[in-house]
XYZ file of C-alpha atoms in Angstrom:
341
model
C -31.178 -18.635 -20.896
C -29.272 -17.016 -23.552
C -25.616 -16.121 -22.900
C -25.153 -12.449 -22.163
C -22.619 -11.022 -24.819
C -20.902 -7.719 -25.146
C -23.342 -6.732 -27.482
C -26.070 -7.229 -24.882
C -24.503 -5.026 -22.340
C -24.121 -2.505 -25.102
C -27.822 -2.599 -25.759
C -28.660 -2.290 -22.394
C -26.571 0.642 -21.550
C -27.024 2.345 -24.760
C -23.527 2.735 -25.918
C -21.395 1.041 -28.512
C -19.846 -2.182 -28.039
C -16.293 -0.484 -28.319
C -17.185 1.454 -25.162
C -18.276 -1.816 -23.425
C -14.640 -2.936 -24.432
C -13.235 0.045 -22.989
C -15.032 -0.153 -19.866
C -13.506 -3.695 -19.413
C -10.077 -3.226 -20.618
C -9.300 0.413 -20.470
C -11.581 2.273 -18.119
C -9.498 5.203 -17.863
C -10.698 6.093 -21.455
C -14.219 6.219 -20.370
C -16.027 9.158 -18.794
C -17.063 8.645 -15.370
C -20.724 8.964 -15.995
C -20.658 6.321 -18.829
C -18.089 4.153 -16.951
C -20.811 3.954 -13.994
C -23.616 3.257 -16.472
C -21.996 0.534 -18.241
C -20.599 -1.119 -15.244
C -24.284 -1.094 -13.530
C -25.238 -2.929 -16.814
C -22.303 -5.540 -16.552
C -23.391 -6.313 -13.010
C -27.069 -6.019 -13.592
C -26.695 -8.601 -16.312
C -24.119 -10.636 -15.057
C -21.872 -10.464 -17.894
C -18.370 -12.347 -17.888
C -16.038 -11.777 -20.645
C -14.722 -14.916 -22.678
C -11.394 -15.177 -21.045
C -9.878 -17.250 -23.829
C -11.103 -14.741 -26.387
C -9.736 -11.762 -24.776
C -6.403 -13.357 -24.155
C -5.926 -14.097 -28.000
C -7.384 -11.105 -29.226
C -5.204 -8.728 -26.738
C -2.222 -11.284 -26.356
C -2.707 -10.578 -22.877
C -2.536 -13.443 -20.042
C -4.320 -11.041 -17.482
C -1.975 -12.427 -14.769
C -0.397 -9.852 -12.500
C 2.322 -10.877 -10.048
C 2.800 -9.637 -6.530
C 5.103 -10.756 -3.733
C 3.628 -11.817 -0.242
C 5.722 -11.334 2.885
C 5.987 -14.165 5.683
C 4.081 -13.472 8.910
C 6.732 -12.562 11.465
C 4.875 -11.594 14.506
C 1.597 -11.978 13.725
C 1.203 -8.050 12.899
C 3.673 -7.010 9.981
C 2.689 -9.963 7.491
C -1.319 -9.179 8.231
C -0.996 -5.561 7.213
C 0.355 -6.099 3.733
C -2.159 -8.976 3.409
C -4.982 -6.502 3.692
C -3.334 -4.427 0.832
C -3.109 -7.847 -1.198
C -6.841 -8.804 -0.408
C -7.768 -5.366 -1.736
C -5.826 -5.898 -4.838
C -6.674 -9.318 -5.424
C -10.662 -8.519 -5.174
C -10.164 -5.349 -7.231
C -8.399 -7.121 -10.021
C -10.546 -10.111 -9.926
C -13.655 -7.839 -10.662
C -11.556 -6.500 -13.523
C -11.082 -9.666 -15.116
C -7.305 -10.062 -13.868
C -5.890 -12.769 -11.548
C -3.164 -12.341 -8.850
C -0.189 -14.761 -9.058
C 1.652 -14.451 -5.559
C 5.250 -15.773 -4.858
C 7.769 -15.072 -2.059
C 11.379 -13.651 -2.336
C 14.057 -13.222 0.071
C 15.589 -10.215 -1.250
C 15.744 -8.005 -4.546
C 18.079 -10.240 -6.399
C 15.831 -13.069 -5.496
C 12.811 -11.196 -6.657
C 14.239 -10.162 -9.942
C 15.280 -13.952 -10.779
C 11.553 -14.984 -10.141
C 10.161 -12.147 -12.301
C 12.301 -13.773 -15.083
C 11.022 -17.329 -14.411
C 7.109 -16.100 -13.935
C 7.628 -14.042 -17.151
C 8.883 -17.348 -19.214
C 6.580 -19.680 -17.319
C 3.248 -17.874 -17.264
C 3.791 -14.953 -19.616
C 2.721 -12.585 -16.628
C 1.377 -9.207 -17.917
C 2.494 -6.950 -15.147
C 3.751 -6.672 -11.576
C 2.640 -4.831 -8.396
C 5.833 -4.057 -5.964
C 5.670 -3.001 -2.578
C 8.547 -2.158 0.074
C 10.264 0.139 -2.359
C 13.595 1.720 -1.210
C 16.455 3.941 -2.526
C 18.471 2.115 -5.201
C 15.841 -0.396 -5.850
C 16.979 -3.024 -8.341
C 13.614 -4.318 -9.132
C 12.279 -1.067 -10.524
C 15.457 -0.877 -12.791
C 15.165 -4.753 -13.890
C 11.360 -4.199 -15.098
C 12.007 -0.771 -16.706
C 14.961 -2.222 -18.587
C 13.039 -4.944 -19.786
C 9.855 -2.717 -20.528
C 7.721 -4.728 -18.278
C 4.609 -2.861 -17.019
C 4.479 -2.464 -13.318
C 3.629 -0.172 -10.426
C 4.717 0.244 -6.835
C 2.876 0.456 -3.707
C 5.415 2.892 -2.274
C 7.096 5.869 -3.774
C 10.644 5.568 -5.314
C 12.770 7.019 -2.306
C 16.109 8.428 -3.097
C 15.187 10.058 -6.434
C 14.864 13.591 -4.976
C 12.014 15.830 -5.157
C 12.841 17.458 -8.496
C 13.790 14.150 -10.209
C 11.398 12.922 -13.090
C 9.029 9.986 -12.323
C 10.343 7.161 -13.908
C 7.211 4.784 -13.169
C 3.635 4.930 -11.711
C 3.237 4.793 -8.040
C 0.771 4.779 -5.136
C 1.675 5.517 -1.343
C 0.274 6.790 1.646
C 1.472 9.874 3.288
C 3.392 8.462 6.458
C 4.424 11.972 7.682
C 0.837 13.233 7.761
C -0.286 9.960 9.707
C 2.171 10.596 12.560
C 1.607 14.414 12.563
C -1.996 13.659 13.073
C -1.353 11.265 15.720
C 1.048 13.801 17.434
C -1.578 16.707 17.116
C -4.170 14.587 18.876
C -1.956 13.913 21.707
C -0.882 17.518 22.104
C -4.729 18.559 22.020
C -5.350 15.688 24.734
C -2.766 17.685 26.772
C 0.375 15.623 26.324
C 3.689 17.750 26.408
C 6.240 14.828 26.621
C 5.772 13.027 23.539
C 8.115 10.325 22.203
C 8.708 8.674 18.962
C 9.402 4.866 18.627
C 10.433 3.987 15.158
C 13.100 2.389 13.132
C 16.626 3.011 12.562
C 17.483 6.134 10.515
C 18.199 5.355 6.986
C 15.108 3.405 6.537
C 13.031 5.681 4.107
C 9.496 4.786 5.112
C 10.430 5.275 9.069
C 12.130 8.655 8.651
C 9.005 9.712 6.574
C 7.087 8.846 9.672
C 9.521 10.267 12.140
C 9.360 13.674 10.294
C 5.638 14.031 10.890
C 6.148 13.629 14.546
C 9.390 15.804 14.792
C 7.921 18.649 12.701
C 4.863 19.049 14.810
C 6.668 19.263 17.868
C 9.238 21.824 16.442
C 6.472 24.385 15.124
C 4.528 23.716 18.582
C 7.460 24.683 20.540
C 7.638 21.426 22.454
C 11.150 19.923 23.423
C 12.352 16.413 22.613
C 14.738 15.620 25.305
C 17.574 12.851 24.771
C 15.803 9.352 24.923
C 12.543 10.461 23.299
C 13.572 9.456 19.803
C 14.435 5.688 19.596
C 15.219 3.690 16.394
C 15.000 0.064 16.538
C 14.169 -3.132 14.215
C 10.680 -3.702 13.722
C 9.092 -6.211 16.225
C 6.966 -6.596 19.388
C 10.244 -7.521 21.631
C 12.441 -4.549 20.356
C 9.256 -2.287 20.808
C 9.034 -3.344 24.478
C 12.760 -2.721 25.323
C 12.798 0.513 23.685
C 9.768 1.571 25.523
C 11.234 0.328 28.745
C 14.263 2.514 28.178
C 12.090 5.519 27.780
C 10.097 4.843 30.708
C 13.100 4.692 32.954
C 14.314 8.173 31.653
C 14.346 10.834 34.902
C 11.396 12.497 32.938
C 9.534 9.766 30.968
C 7.330 10.408 28.241
C 3.635 10.297 28.990
C 3.066 9.553 25.263
C 4.522 7.395 22.552
C 4.196 7.827 18.811
C 5.169 4.534 16.901
C 6.115 3.780 13.519
C 4.153 0.546 13.379
C 1.566 -1.578 15.525
C 4.405 -4.069 16.169
C 6.379 -1.359 18.282
C 3.306 -0.063 19.565
C 2.120 -3.399 21.104
C 5.601 -3.987 22.371
C 5.371 -0.705 24.191
C 1.820 -1.540 25.371
C 3.271 -4.653 26.727
C 5.791 -2.790 28.624
C 3.299 -0.219 29.944
C 1.012 -2.943 31.255
C 3.902 -5.069 32.802
C 4.819 -1.960 35.067
C 1.192 -1.822 36.010
C 0.333 1.428 34.211
C -2.746 1.768 32.021
C -2.027 2.592 28.292
C -4.291 5.462 27.543
C -4.426 6.834 31.133
C -1.094 6.725 32.325
C 0.943 6.649 28.928
C -0.570 6.955 25.834
C 0.600 4.999 22.840
C -0.467 5.345 18.964
C 0.401 2.765 16.463
C 0.634 2.921 12.707
C -1.094 0.612 9.896
C -4.195 -0.125 12.279
C -3.629 -3.980 11.852
C -6.396 -6.273 13.185
C -4.605 -6.744 16.356
C -4.885 -3.034 17.016
C -8.668 -2.986 16.958
C -8.968 -6.144 19.151
C -6.685 -4.647 22.092
C -7.833 -0.969 21.719
C -4.618 0.641 20.254
C -4.962 3.848 18.582
C -3.227 3.722 15.326
C -2.933 5.488 12.071
C -5.124 3.581 9.303
C -3.806 3.036 5.744
C -6.406 3.409 2.882
C -5.621 -0.230 1.402
C -8.651 -0.223 -0.656
C -8.108 2.922 -2.444
C -4.302 2.194 -2.719
C -5.303 -1.052 -4.372
C -7.848 0.580 -6.970
C -5.490 3.207 -7.756
C -2.610 0.729 -8.547
C -5.263 -1.388 -10.688
C -5.967 1.907 -12.666
C -2.562 2.656 -13.478
C -2.033 -1.116 -14.571
C -4.961 -0.790 -16.895
C -3.475 2.409 -18.359
C -0.236 0.672 -19.054
C -1.690 -2.497 -20.286
C -4.079 -0.565 -22.799
C -0.937 0.420 -25.041
C 1.625 -2.051 -26.699
C 4.411 0.425 -25.782
C 5.488 1.917 -22.540
C 3.918 5.421 -22.303
C 6.199 8.388 -22.845
C 5.244 9.781 -19.598
C 4.435 7.386 -16.581
C 1.025 7.476 -14.574
C 0.479 10.312 -12.531
C 1.737 9.179 -9.031
C -0.905 9.105 -6.193
C -0.428 10.116 -2.430
C -3.243 8.943 -0.401
C -4.012 10.468 3.005
C -4.122 8.077 6.067
C -6.839 8.208 8.890
C -5.972 8.462 12.631
C -8.281 6.088 14.533
C -8.597 6.857 18.219
C -9.161 3.790 20.754
C -8.547 3.461 24.358
C -4.684 3.750 24.436
C -4.580 7.506 23.576
């Protein structure tokens, strides 16, 4: 069988070879209808670009670095794994490969950037767990290394100019949707179990709950807003304190599935039924949530991975950093209602 070439794909799709090349290396330059037609031809003909030739021609390794997290309680690590799985699949389809690594903190991660760039000549990085004063974004920006973040640049202020491309999920909208669902289900005593104040993602998720209760005229008594380190055990202890209040909540919105599952454990330990006696809603829609019947806010990981890849391809299509970074993408989450409320 004759080898399928770039020219073969171009003839099949009735486009130029340059258009096929753009579809592979810079799809943002191609009109959607043409992009779909060429991608269909690539799939139909089972075309695989010659990686060695592409590397020599573009001077790109087509390797992208991403940090993986340890599995702490069986939930948190699995949540990020969903995003990395989608990112790996998306980049693989586009002819890239993900190089994963672990790091203990920002300084350690920056030192690994330098090592990976020296040893493997990585093209770019995808960062997550962004926070105010993030050293990693500064390090990469100063060295003109392409990157995008899964997470917005916290602490920059609403009017600050964008310094890099980012993709994020609207956490406030997620907890707002969860709170609205509970109100519509008849709950008036709705607590929030989140992380300590000052953790930007947690504060964002808390704001959706507090904003909707305020505009709905629903009070939040003392003890209804708890901030604890993420985890099953901390979630259980915090839920116990809430259930011991003189007027305990009938529903708890949580900043994570780990906290929600901790609350679930405490509720059942008291002989109560999650969803019937006390409603619980988590965040992240982890695999465990689906197994036990925990309502949760689902993040669109595949859409986030696709958006990150589009930004990276835009950045890698030129030899110089763009004057204006890629347009940020804020994705809406989706509430998944199950037995717990």
